[in-house]
């Protein structure tokens, strides 16, 4: 009798447990959790126990973004049973802020950023002063810089602001051996470095008219550096125009405009045979021969930019239109070669007058603008004459292309499909220049510059 009732009790307990576990197969450690922003969270870590199964069998619905403070709910699903869990992602940490004291001139705008060495937080933050600085006060004043994050946590640090009248003029960092390359269009002024105790960008004025950029020598000029408080110094500087090897040799720069085309391959083969390098001013309108741009680049030739469309009506309609088109061809070349080209040739050259049909005065604006943007543009001083038509007789192209009256020749050819006679003439032209002692170089930023001068 005793034994029977014992079995019964055990059976009932088993059944009750069975029912309980059947209804509660997932046991969670927590039903809600507060999580610091940017900390790690794996919902499976919150499972205490799974009855009749493993953690892998649990599905989780909903997502928590630990990078974004907010209230989240996820649901654990196992064998048709669900358990919700609430997660509150919170930013409770104040920003990390490191500051420094500051000595400034009376012109400096006083902002909290001025005093910050380092600042960081897991959320967005803003910098401010606890109390705005006194704008009229000269000398020292104490300020408090506050960094407050988007959730109201803030850090405050004290700094000393010293506003003083700037009475010291700027100084020159280097007075001797400032170098510019012979023939380079580099702005001499950009090579002169000055510093000032309180003005981060003092101005430099220098008269460079006594420097002959084409004759290597040491030139003495006087420069004036002025800070924004009006203190200035005069300094005599030695500028060295350094010899550019390309200038002491007889050089011919072979240039091919308008390609790539079905003739590019043959041009490359001729250049390869002669072991010489040239320059291709490429366009983008024919996309069937682009692989030759890569081939030319890999063989050491310069890839210059000639515009993408080569459509006068569009590229010369405005300076914006020109630069949009230049960007298109520049991006194309960079994508193909992995290198940005800064060498350009204007369609029709800088002296073209056809652009006046679309925008009066555009060329004189463009020549300055491209230089300001860091490009170097090249015209030519000898033309092969192959632009005058298709299939100009080979002998005529040779005749037009060959001269030994100039030491630096920028020779214009066209790389386009109908101009087969250009390719046929090329070998004899190269031979002529070899026989007359010329070197062949691809154009670089420092090469001999040939500019026509603008007419529009
Ligand atoms: Zn062209």
GROMACS .gro file of C-alpha atoms and ligand atoms in nm:
model
  457
    1UNK     CA    1   0.000   0.000   0.000
    2UNK     CA    2   0.277   0.237   0.097
    3UNK     CA    3   0.473   0.143  -0.211
    4UNK     CA    4   0.173   0.200  -0.439
    5UNK     CA    5   0.111   0.557  -0.317
    6UNK     CA    6   0.483   0.633  -0.353
    7UNK     CA    7   0.475   0.529  -0.720
    8UNK     CA    8   0.164   0.737  -0.770
    9UNK     CA    9   0.326   1.048  -0.623
   10UNK     CA   10   0.636   1.003  -0.839
   11UNK     CA   11   0.419   0.956  -1.149
   12UNK     CA   12   0.220   1.272  -1.076
   13UNK     CA   13   0.539   1.473  -1.018
   14UNK     CA   14   0.679   1.341  -1.347
   15UNK     CA   15   0.361   1.433  -1.531
   16UNK     CA   16   0.355   1.782  -1.379
   17UNK     CA   17   0.721   1.841  -1.469
   18UNK     CA   18   0.649   1.702  -1.812
   19UNK     CA   19   0.364   1.946  -1.864
   20UNK     CA   20   0.572   2.231  -1.728
   21UNK     CA   21   0.870   2.160  -1.955
   22UNK     CA   22   0.644   2.096  -2.252
   23UNK     CA   23   0.506   2.446  -2.208
   24UNK     CA   24   0.843   2.600  -2.114
   25UNK     CA   25   1.110   2.440  -2.332
   26UNK     CA   26   1.332   2.757  -2.331
   27UNK     CA   27   1.463   2.891  -2.007
   28UNK     CA   28   1.626   3.236  -2.036
   29UNK     CA   29   1.879   3.386  -1.798
   30UNK     CA   30   1.711   3.728  -1.822
   31UNK     CA   31   1.384   3.849  -1.970
   32UNK     CA   32   1.522   4.202  -2.003
   33UNK     CA   33   1.869   4.355  -2.024
   34UNK     CA   34   2.036   4.694  -2.031
   35UNK     CA   35   2.327   4.708  -2.271
   36UNK     CA   36   2.596   4.978  -2.300
   37UNK     CA   37   2.617   5.110  -2.654
   38UNK     CA   38   2.884   4.944  -2.871
   39UNK     CA   39   2.920   4.645  -2.640
   40UNK     CA   40   2.897   4.290  -2.771
   41UNK     CA   41   2.565   4.110  -2.759
   42UNK     CA   42   2.497   3.750  -2.858
   43UNK     CA   43   2.130   3.653  -2.789
   44UNK     CA   44   2.231   3.285  -2.756
   45UNK     CA   45   2.436   3.371  -2.446
   46UNK     CA   46   2.108   3.454  -2.272
   47UNK     CA   47   1.971   3.097  -2.305
   48UNK     CA   48   1.996   2.916  -1.971
   49UNK     CA   49   1.861   2.583  -2.078
   50UNK     CA   50   1.677   2.405  -2.360
   51UNK     CA   51   1.463   2.106  -2.273
   52UNK     CA   52   1.458   1.824  -2.529
   53UNK     CA   53   1.688   2.010  -2.768
   54UNK     CA   54   1.999   2.227  -2.821
   55UNK     CA   55   2.060   2.603  -2.852
   56UNK     CA   56   2.110   2.557  -3.227
   57UNK     CA   57   1.746   2.463  -3.264
   58UNK     CA   58   1.631   2.799  -3.129
   59UNK     CA   59   1.534   3.065  -3.378
   60UNK     CA   60   1.559   3.431  -3.291
   61UNK     CA   61   1.320   3.686  -3.440
   62UNK     CA   62   1.401   4.054  -3.436
   63UNK     CA   63   1.737   4.229  -3.416
   64UNK     CA   64   1.937   4.440  -3.177
   65UNK     CA   65   2.174   4.707  -3.306
   66UNK     CA   66   2.424   4.749  -3.021
   67UNK     CA   67   2.567   5.055  -3.202
   68UNK     CA   68   2.238   5.243  -3.179
   69UNK     CA   69   2.082   5.333  -2.846
   70UNK     CA   70   1.713   5.242  -2.831
   71UNK     CA   71   1.462   4.984  -2.704
   72UNK     CA   72   1.458   4.650  -2.880
   73UNK     CA   73   1.255   4.331  -2.843
   74UNK     CA   74   1.369   3.996  -2.971
   75UNK     CA   75   1.176   3.670  -2.957
   76UNK     CA   76   1.318   3.323  -2.896
   77UNK     CA   77   1.123   3.058  -3.090
   78UNK     CA   78   1.155   2.684  -3.015
   79UNK     CA   79   0.904   2.412  -3.102
   80UNK     CA   80   0.619   2.664  -3.152
   81UNK     CA   81   0.685   2.821  -2.813
   82UNK     CA   82   0.805   3.181  -2.790
   83UNK     CA   83   0.986   3.386  -2.526
   84UNK     CA   84   1.027   3.761  -2.565
   85UNK     CA   85   1.321   3.956  -2.433
   86UNK     CA   86   1.354   4.334  -2.402
   87UNK     CA   87   1.692   4.495  -2.459
   88UNK     CA   88   1.758   4.858  -2.382
   89UNK     CA   89   2.073   4.983  -2.555
   90UNK     CA   90   2.193   5.287  -2.361
   91UNK     CA   91   2.479   5.535  -2.379
   92UNK     CA   92   2.565   5.614  -2.018
   93UNK     CA   93   2.931   5.706  -2.070
   94UNK     CA   94   3.034   6.070  -2.095
   95UNK     CA   95   3.258   6.172  -2.387
   96UNK     CA   96   3.633   6.135  -2.354
   97UNK     CA   97   3.783   6.483  -2.374
   98UNK     CA   98   4.146   6.601  -2.371
   99UNK     CA   99   4.219   6.974  -2.389
  100UNK     CA  100   4.506   7.218  -2.418
  101UNK     CA  101   4.554   7.586  -2.333
  102UNK     CA  102   4.570   7.829  -2.624
  103UNK     CA  103   4.760   8.145  -2.709
  104UNK     CA  104   4.601   8.329  -3.001
  105UNK     CA  105   4.605   8.666  -3.174
  106UNK     CA  106   4.312   8.908  -3.160
  107UNK     CA  107   4.184   8.795  -3.501
  108UNK     CA  108   4.132   8.431  -3.409
  109UNK     CA  109   3.773   8.323  -3.372
  110UNK     CA  110   3.737   8.154  -3.035
  111UNK     CA  111   3.566   7.816  -3.071
  112UNK     CA  112   3.567   7.517  -2.834
  113UNK     CA  113   3.739   7.312  -3.107
  114UNK     CA  114   4.046   7.534  -3.067
  115UNK     CA  115   4.116   7.379  -2.727
  116UNK     CA  116   4.052   7.016  -2.808
  117UNK     CA  117   4.342   6.773  -2.826
  118UNK     CA  118   4.122   6.467  -2.845
  119UNK     CA  119   3.750   6.401  -2.812
  120UNK     CA  120   3.548   6.085  -2.866
  121UNK     CA  121   3.220   5.923  -2.770
  122UNK     CA  122   3.009   5.626  -2.871
  123UNK     CA  123   2.735   5.863  -2.986
  124UNK     CA  124   2.723   6.200  -3.156
  125UNK     CA  125   2.852   6.480  -2.939
  126UNK     CA  126   2.865   6.857  -2.941
  127UNK     CA  127   3.127   7.094  -2.809
  128UNK     CA  128   3.044   7.418  -2.633
  129UNK     CA  129   3.166   7.657  -2.368
  130UNK     CA  130   3.000   7.644  -2.028
  131UNK     CA  131   3.011   8.026  -2.039
  132UNK     CA  132   3.091   8.214  -2.364
  133UNK     CA  133   3.436   8.381  -2.364
  134UNK     CA  134   3.455   8.755  -2.310
  135UNK     CA  135   3.522   8.886  -2.663
  136UNK     CA  136   3.678   9.214  -2.545
  137UNK     CA  137   3.921   9.073  -2.299
  138UNK     CA  138   4.292   9.080  -2.392
  139UNK     CA  139   4.514   8.856  -2.182
  140UNK     CA  140   4.426   8.541  -1.994
  141UNK     CA  141   4.081   8.409  -1.914
  142UNK     CA  142   3.969   8.072  -1.784
  143UNK     CA  143   3.707   7.882  -1.982
  144UNK     CA  144   3.530   7.551  -1.950
  145UNK     CA  145   3.496   7.334  -2.259
  146UNK     CA  146   3.197   7.099  -2.251
  147UNK     CA  147   3.153   6.788  -2.463
  148UNK     CA  148   2.797   6.657  -2.440
  149UNK     CA  149   2.672   6.349  -2.617
  150UNK     CA  150   2.327   6.298  -2.765
  151UNK     CA  151   2.208   6.127  -2.444
  152UNK     CA  152   2.299   6.407  -2.208
  153UNK     CA  153   2.624   6.264  -2.073
  154UNK     CA  154   2.882   6.537  -2.054
  155UNK     CA  155   3.246   6.603  -1.969
  156UNK     CA  156   3.377   6.943  -1.868
  157UNK     CA  157   3.742   7.056  -1.877
  158UNK     CA  158   3.902   7.383  -1.778
  159UNK     CA  159   4.135   7.565  -2.020
  160UNK     CA  160   4.323   7.894  -2.029
  161UNK     CA  161   4.275   8.124  -2.325
  162UNK     CA  162   4.542   8.388  -2.379
  163UNK     CA  163   4.443   8.647  -2.639
  164UNK     CA  164   4.730   8.872  -2.724
  165UNK     CA  165   4.827   9.137  -2.972
  166UNK     CA  166   5.054   8.983  -3.238
  167UNK     CA  167   5.366   9.199  -3.252
  168UNK     CA  168   5.614   8.950  -3.397
  169UNK     CA  169   5.649   8.931  -3.776
  170UNK     CA  170   5.664   8.594  -3.955
  171UNK     CA  171   5.999   8.427  -4.019
  172UNK     CA  172   6.127   8.246  -4.328
  173UNK     CA  173   6.200   7.878  -4.278
  174UNK     CA  174   6.460   7.856  -4.554
  175UNK     CA  175   6.656   8.135  -4.721
  176UNK     CA  176   6.901   7.934  -4.932
  177UNK     CA  177   6.864   7.645  -5.175
  178UNK     CA  178   6.497   7.685  -5.258
  179UNK     CA  179   6.475   7.478  -5.573
  180UNK     CA  180   6.261   7.493  -5.883
  181UNK     CA  181   6.307   7.279  -6.192
  182UNK     CA  182   6.426   7.447  -6.510
  183UNK     CA  183   6.132   7.525  -6.735
  184UNK     CA  184   5.879   7.419  -6.475
  185UNK     CA  185   5.562   7.616  -6.438
  186UNK     CA  186   5.572   7.568  -6.059
  187UNK     CA  187   5.487   7.879  -5.869
  188UNK     CA  188   5.809   7.993  -5.699
  189UNK     CA  189   5.602   8.143  -5.418
  190UNK     CA  190   5.463   7.803  -5.322
  191UNK     CA  191   5.819   7.684  -5.248
  192UNK     CA  192   5.879   7.963  -4.997
  193UNK     CA  193   5.776   7.858  -4.648
  194UNK     CA  194   5.715   8.103  -4.367
  195UNK     CA  195   5.585   8.063  -4.014
  196UNK     CA  196   5.430   8.291  -3.760
  197UNK     CA  197   5.368   8.242  -3.389
  198UNK     CA  198   5.002   8.342  -3.408
  199UNK     CA  199   4.893   8.349  -3.773
  200UNK     CA  200   4.872   7.998  -3.921
  201UNK     CA  201   4.881   8.131  -4.279
  202UNK     CA  202   5.099   8.440  -4.319
  203UNK     CA  203   5.106   8.588  -4.670
  204UNK     CA  204   5.414   8.592  -4.893
  205UNK     CA  205   5.484   8.839  -5.169
  206UNK     CA  206   5.780   8.800  -5.400
  207UNK     CA  207   5.889   8.958  -5.724
  208UNK     CA  208   6.013   8.674  -5.945
  209UNK     CA  209   6.063   8.881  -6.259
  210UNK     CA  210   6.442   8.855  -6.225
  211UNK     CA  211   6.428   8.474  -6.241
  212UNK     CA  212   6.481   8.315  -6.580
  213UNK     CA  213   6.308   7.981  -6.543
  214UNK     CA  214   6.486   7.849  -6.854
  215UNK     CA  215   6.843   7.922  -6.738
  216UNK     CA  216   6.981   7.718  -6.447
  217UNK     CA  217   7.143   7.952  -6.197
  218UNK     CA  218   7.103   8.088  -5.845
  219UNK     CA  219   6.885   8.397  -5.834
  220UNK     CA  220   6.846   8.635  -5.543
  221UNK     CA  221   6.504   8.781  -5.484
  222UNK     CA  222   6.344   8.973  -5.201
  223UNK     CA  223   6.030   8.836  -5.042
  224UNK     CA  224   5.794   8.997  -4.794
  225UNK     CA  225   5.600   8.794  -4.540
  226UNK     CA  226   5.308   8.960  -4.361
  227UNK     CA  227   5.088   8.821  -4.085
  228UNK     CA  228   4.723   8.916  -4.048
  229UNK     CA  229   4.804   9.159  -3.770
  230UNK     CA  230   5.011   9.356  -4.019
  231UNK     CA  231   5.362   9.266  -3.896
  232UNK     CA  232   5.595   9.208  -4.189
  233UNK     CA  233   5.955   9.110  -4.267
  234UNK     CA  234   6.162   9.147  -4.583
  235UNK     CA  235   6.400   8.866  -4.659
  236UNK     CA  236   6.649   8.808  -4.935
  237UNK     CA  237   6.617   8.454  -5.070
  238UNK     CA  238   6.829   8.240  -5.298
  239UNK     CA  239   6.624   8.055  -5.556
  240UNK     CA  240   6.800   7.785  -5.750
  241UNK     CA  241   6.675   7.697  -6.094
  242UNK     CA  242   6.793   7.336  -6.118
  243UNK     CA  243   6.897   7.195  -6.451
  244UNK     CA  244   6.637   6.976  -6.616
  245UNK     CA  245   6.827   6.716  -6.823
  246UNK     CA  246   6.562   6.732  -7.096
  247UNK     CA  247   6.659   7.096  -7.158
  248UNK     CA  248   7.026   7.042  -7.234
  249UNK     CA  249   6.950   6.777  -7.492
  250UNK     CA  250   6.781   6.791  -7.828
  251UNK     CA  251   6.444   6.637  -7.754
  252UNK     CA  252   6.142   6.542  -7.957
  253UNK     CA  253   5.815   6.468  -7.780
  254UNK     CA  254   5.597   6.260  -8.011
  255UNK     CA  255   5.231   6.321  -7.929
  256UNK     CA  256   4.926   6.138  -8.060
  257UNK     CA  257   4.583   6.298  -8.019
  258UNK     CA  258   4.228   6.162  -8.039
  259UNK     CA  259   4.298   5.790  -7.981
  260UNK     CA  260   4.274   5.513  -7.894
  261UNK     CA  261   4.182   5.379  -8.238
  262UNK     CA  262   4.243   5.075  -8.453
  263UNK     CA  263   4.581   5.232  -8.540
  264UNK     CA  264   4.705   5.253  -8.178
  265UNK     CA  265   4.840   4.900  -8.175
  266UNK     CA  266   5.056   4.961  -8.480
  267UNK     CA  267   5.184   5.293  -8.341
  268UNK     CA  268   5.280   5.115  -8.017
  269UNK     CA  269   5.464   4.847  -8.212
  270UNK     CA  270   5.668   5.106  -8.403
  271UNK     CA  271   5.757   5.289  -8.080
  272UNK     CA  272   5.854   4.959  -7.920
  273UNK     CA  273   6.074   4.865  -8.214
  274UNK     CA  274   6.261   5.194  -8.174
  275UNK     CA  275   6.265   5.160  -7.792
  276UNK     CA  276   6.126   5.512  -7.748
  277UNK     CA  277   5.846   5.665  -7.542
  278UNK     CA  278   5.574   5.904  -7.651
  279UNK     CA  279   5.253   6.066  -7.527
  280UNK     CA  280   4.892   5.978  -7.609
  281UNK     CA  281   4.626   6.246  -7.552
  282UNK     CA  282   4.329   6.016  -7.529
  283UNK     CA  283   3.953   6.057  -7.563
  284UNK     CA  284   3.664   5.843  -7.444
  285UNK     CA  285   3.412   5.847  -7.727
  286UNK     CA  286   3.531   5.523  -7.890
  287UNK     CA  287   3.514   5.251  -7.629
  288UNK     CA  288   3.616   4.967  -7.860
  289UNK     CA  289   3.994   5.017  -7.833
  290UNK     CA  290   4.037   5.109  -7.468
  291UNK     CA  291   4.269   4.818  -7.397
  292UNK     CA  292   4.540   5.010  -7.587
  293UNK     CA  293   4.537   5.283  -7.322
  294UNK     CA  294   4.644   5.024  -7.068
  295UNK     CA  295   4.897   4.878  -7.311
  296UNK     CA  296   5.048   5.220  -7.384
  297UNK     CA  297   5.063   5.302  -7.012
  298UNK     CA  298   5.224   4.968  -6.927
  299UNK     CA  299   5.488   5.027  -7.195
  300UNK     CA  300   5.590   5.355  -7.030
  301UNK     CA  301   5.416   5.607  -7.253
  302UNK     CA  302   5.243   5.907  -7.100
  303UNK     CA  303   4.865   5.906  -7.104
  304UNK     CA  304   4.742   6.265  -7.137
  305UNK     CA  305   4.385   6.392  -7.134
  306UNK     CA  306   4.230   6.536  -7.449
  307UNK     CA  307   3.862   6.547  -7.329
  308UNK     CA  308   3.612   6.264  -7.330
  309UNK     CA  309   3.380   6.372  -7.610
  310UNK     CA  310   3.611   6.591  -7.822
  311UNK     CA  311   3.293   6.773  -7.918
  312UNK     CA  312   3.382   7.143  -7.950
  313UNK     CA  313   3.020   7.257  -7.917
  314UNK     CA  314   2.989   7.082  -7.585
  315UNK     CA  315   3.334   7.111  -7.421
  316UNK     CA  316   3.370   7.479  -7.509
  317UNK     CA  317   3.014   7.579  -7.418
  318UNK     CA  318   3.126   7.683  -7.066
  319UNK     CA  319   3.414   7.631  -6.824
  320UNK     CA  320   3.186   7.403  -6.620
  321UNK     CA  321   3.114   7.192  -6.928
  322UNK     CA  322   3.485   7.172  -7.004
  323UNK     CA  323   3.573   7.053  -6.654
  324UNK     CA  324   3.285   6.805  -6.643
  325UNK     CA  325   3.415   6.653  -6.965
  326UNK     CA  326   3.776   6.659  -6.841
  327UNK     CA  327   3.666   6.478  -6.525
  328UNK     CA  328   3.501   6.208  -6.737
  329UNK     CA  329   3.818   6.138  -6.935
  330UNK     CA  330   4.033   6.170  -6.622
  331UNK     CA  331   3.819   5.915  -6.434
  332UNK     CA  332   3.831   5.681  -6.733
  333UNK     CA  333   4.212   5.699  -6.748
  334UNK     CA  334   4.249   5.656  -6.372
  335UNK     CA  335   4.026   5.352  -6.381
  336UNK     CA  336   4.232   5.197  -6.660
  337UNK     CA  337   4.583   5.284  -6.540
  338UNK     CA  338   4.536   5.336  -6.166
  339UNK     CA  339   4.702   5.676  -6.198
  340UNK     CA  340   4.559   6.026  -6.226
  341UNK     CA  341   4.693   6.215  -6.526
  342UNK     CA  342   4.770   6.586  -6.497
  343UNK     CA  343   4.892   6.629  -6.855
  344UNK     CA  344   4.637   6.776  -7.093
  345UNK     CA  345   4.592   6.903  -7.446
  346UNK     CA  346   4.298   7.117  -7.547
  347UNK     CA  347   4.102   7.001  -7.853
  348UNK     CA  348   4.228   7.237  -8.125
  349UNK     CA  349   4.509   7.356  -7.896
  350UNK     CA  350   4.496   7.657  -7.661
  351UNK     CA  351   4.507   7.890  -7.963
  352UNK     CA  352   4.189   7.756  -8.124
  353UNK     CA  353   3.939   8.019  -8.229
  354UNK     CA  354   3.653   7.778  -8.297
  355UNK     CA  355   3.568   7.787  -7.924
  356UNK     CA  356   3.455   8.150  -7.971
  357UNK     CA  357   3.148   8.011  -8.153
  358UNK     CA  358   3.036   7.856  -7.824
  359UNK     CA  359   3.173   8.081  -7.552
  360UNK     CA  360   3.361   8.406  -7.603
  361UNK     CA  361   3.685   8.429  -7.405
  362UNK     CA  362   3.671   8.073  -7.276
  363UNK     CA  363   4.027   7.973  -7.371
  364UNK     CA  364   4.191   8.257  -7.180
  365UNK     CA  365   3.991   8.150  -6.873
  366UNK     CA  366   4.065   7.779  -6.919
  367UNK     CA  367   4.443   7.814  -6.950
  368UNK     CA  368   4.456   7.980  -6.607
  369UNK     CA  369   4.201   7.748  -6.449
  370UNK     CA  370   4.369   7.423  -6.555
  371UNK     CA  371   4.703   7.549  -6.424
  372UNK     CA  372   4.545   7.648  -6.092
  373UNK     CA  373   4.398   7.300  -6.063
  374UNK     CA  374   4.742   7.145  -6.101
  375UNK     CA  375   4.729   7.041  -6.467
  376UNK     CA  376   4.996   7.115  -6.726
  377UNK     CA  377   4.870   7.177  -7.077
  378UNK     CA  378   5.078   7.127  -7.387
  379UNK     CA  379   5.036   7.263  -7.738
  380UNK     CA  380   5.280   7.172  -8.017
  381UNK     CA  381   5.544   7.355  -8.219
  382UNK     CA  382   5.561   7.115  -8.511
  383UNK     CA  383   5.256   6.963  -8.676
  384UNK     CA  384   5.264   6.657  -8.896
  385UNK     CA  385   4.978   6.813  -9.091
  386UNK     CA  386   4.774   6.495  -9.064
  387UNK     CA  387   4.478   6.691  -8.929
  388UNK     CA  388   4.420   6.852  -9.267
  389UNK     CA  389   4.246   6.545  -9.404
  390UNK     CA  390   4.251   6.168  -9.417
  391UNK     CA  391   4.522   5.988  -9.610
  392UNK     CA  392   4.746   6.289  -9.660
  393UNK     CA  393   5.032   6.141  -9.863
  394UNK     CA  394   5.293   5.976  -9.642
  395UNK     CA  395   5.574   6.181  -9.802
  396UNK     CA  396   5.394   6.504  -9.715
  397UNK     CA  397   5.355   6.400  -9.350
  398UNK     CA  398   5.727   6.311  -9.331
  399UNK     CA  399   5.820   6.644  -9.487
  400UNK     CA  400   5.598   6.839  -9.247
  401UNK     CA  401   5.719   6.648  -8.940
  402UNK     CA  402   6.094   6.666  -8.984
  403UNK     CA  403   6.299   6.969  -8.890
  404UNK     CA  404   6.629   7.012  -8.710
  405UNK     CA  405   6.589   7.382  -8.651
  406UNK     CA  406   6.446   7.343  -8.300
  407UNK     CA  407   6.606   7.182  -7.995
  408UNK     CA  408   6.277   7.099  -7.828
  409UNK     CA  409   6.008   6.966  -8.052
  410UNK     CA  410   5.653   6.886  -7.954
  411UNK     CA  411   5.530   6.701  -8.260
  412UNK     CA  412   5.157   6.664  -8.323
  413UNK     CA  413   5.011   6.348  -8.476
  414UNK     CA  414   4.662   6.202  -8.476
  415UNK     CA  415   4.581   5.850  -8.370
  416UNK     CA  416   4.253   5.785  -8.546
  417UNK     CA  417   4.122   5.508  -8.762
  418UNK     CA  418   4.119   5.677  -9.107
  419UNK     CA  419   4.471   5.819  -9.070
  420UNK     CA  420   4.672   5.519  -9.192
  421UNK     CA  421   4.934   5.733  -9.365
  422UNK     CA  422   5.036   5.880  -9.027
  423UNK     CA  423   5.131   5.530  -8.918
  424UNK     CA  424   5.308   5.465  -9.248
  425UNK     CA  425   5.515   5.784  -9.210
  426UNK     CA  426   5.608   5.729  -8.845
  427UNK     CA  427   5.905   5.500  -8.890
  428UNK     CA  428   6.091   5.742  -9.124
  429UNK     CA  429   6.014   6.039  -8.896
  430UNK     CA  430   6.159   5.862  -8.591
  431UNK     CA  431   6.463   5.762  -8.793
  432UNK     CA  432   6.515   6.123  -8.902
  433UNK     CA  433   6.522   6.246  -8.543
  434UNK     CA  434   6.749   5.962  -8.433
  435UNK     CA  435   6.990   6.048  -8.712
  436UNK     CA  436   6.990   6.412  -8.600
  437UNK     CA  437   7.080   6.327  -8.241
  438UNK     CA  438   6.742   6.383  -8.076
  439UNK     CA  439   6.622   6.202  -7.764
  440UNK     CA  440   6.262   6.090  -7.733
  441UNK     CA  441   6.078   6.153  -7.407
  442UNK     CA  442   5.722   6.109  -7.290
  443UNK     CA  443   5.577   6.434  -7.155
  444UNK     CA  444   5.587   6.494  -6.780
  445UNK     CA  445   5.480   6.786  -6.566
  446UNK     CA  446   5.834   6.929  -6.597
  447UNK     CA  447   5.883   6.883  -6.970
  448UNK     CA  448   5.956   7.168  -7.207
  449UNK     CA  449   5.637   7.365  -7.233
  450UNK     CA  450   5.506   7.471  -7.565
  451UNK     CA  451   5.213   7.714  -7.543
  452UNK     CA  452   5.060   7.883  -7.846
  453UNK     CA  453   4.891   8.170  -7.662
  454UNK     CA  454   4.517   8.211  -7.673
  455UNK     CA  455   4.313   8.383  -7.941
  456UNK     CA  456   3.977   8.353  -7.770
  457LIG    ZN1  457   4.202   6.637  -8.114
   0.00000   0.00000   0.00000
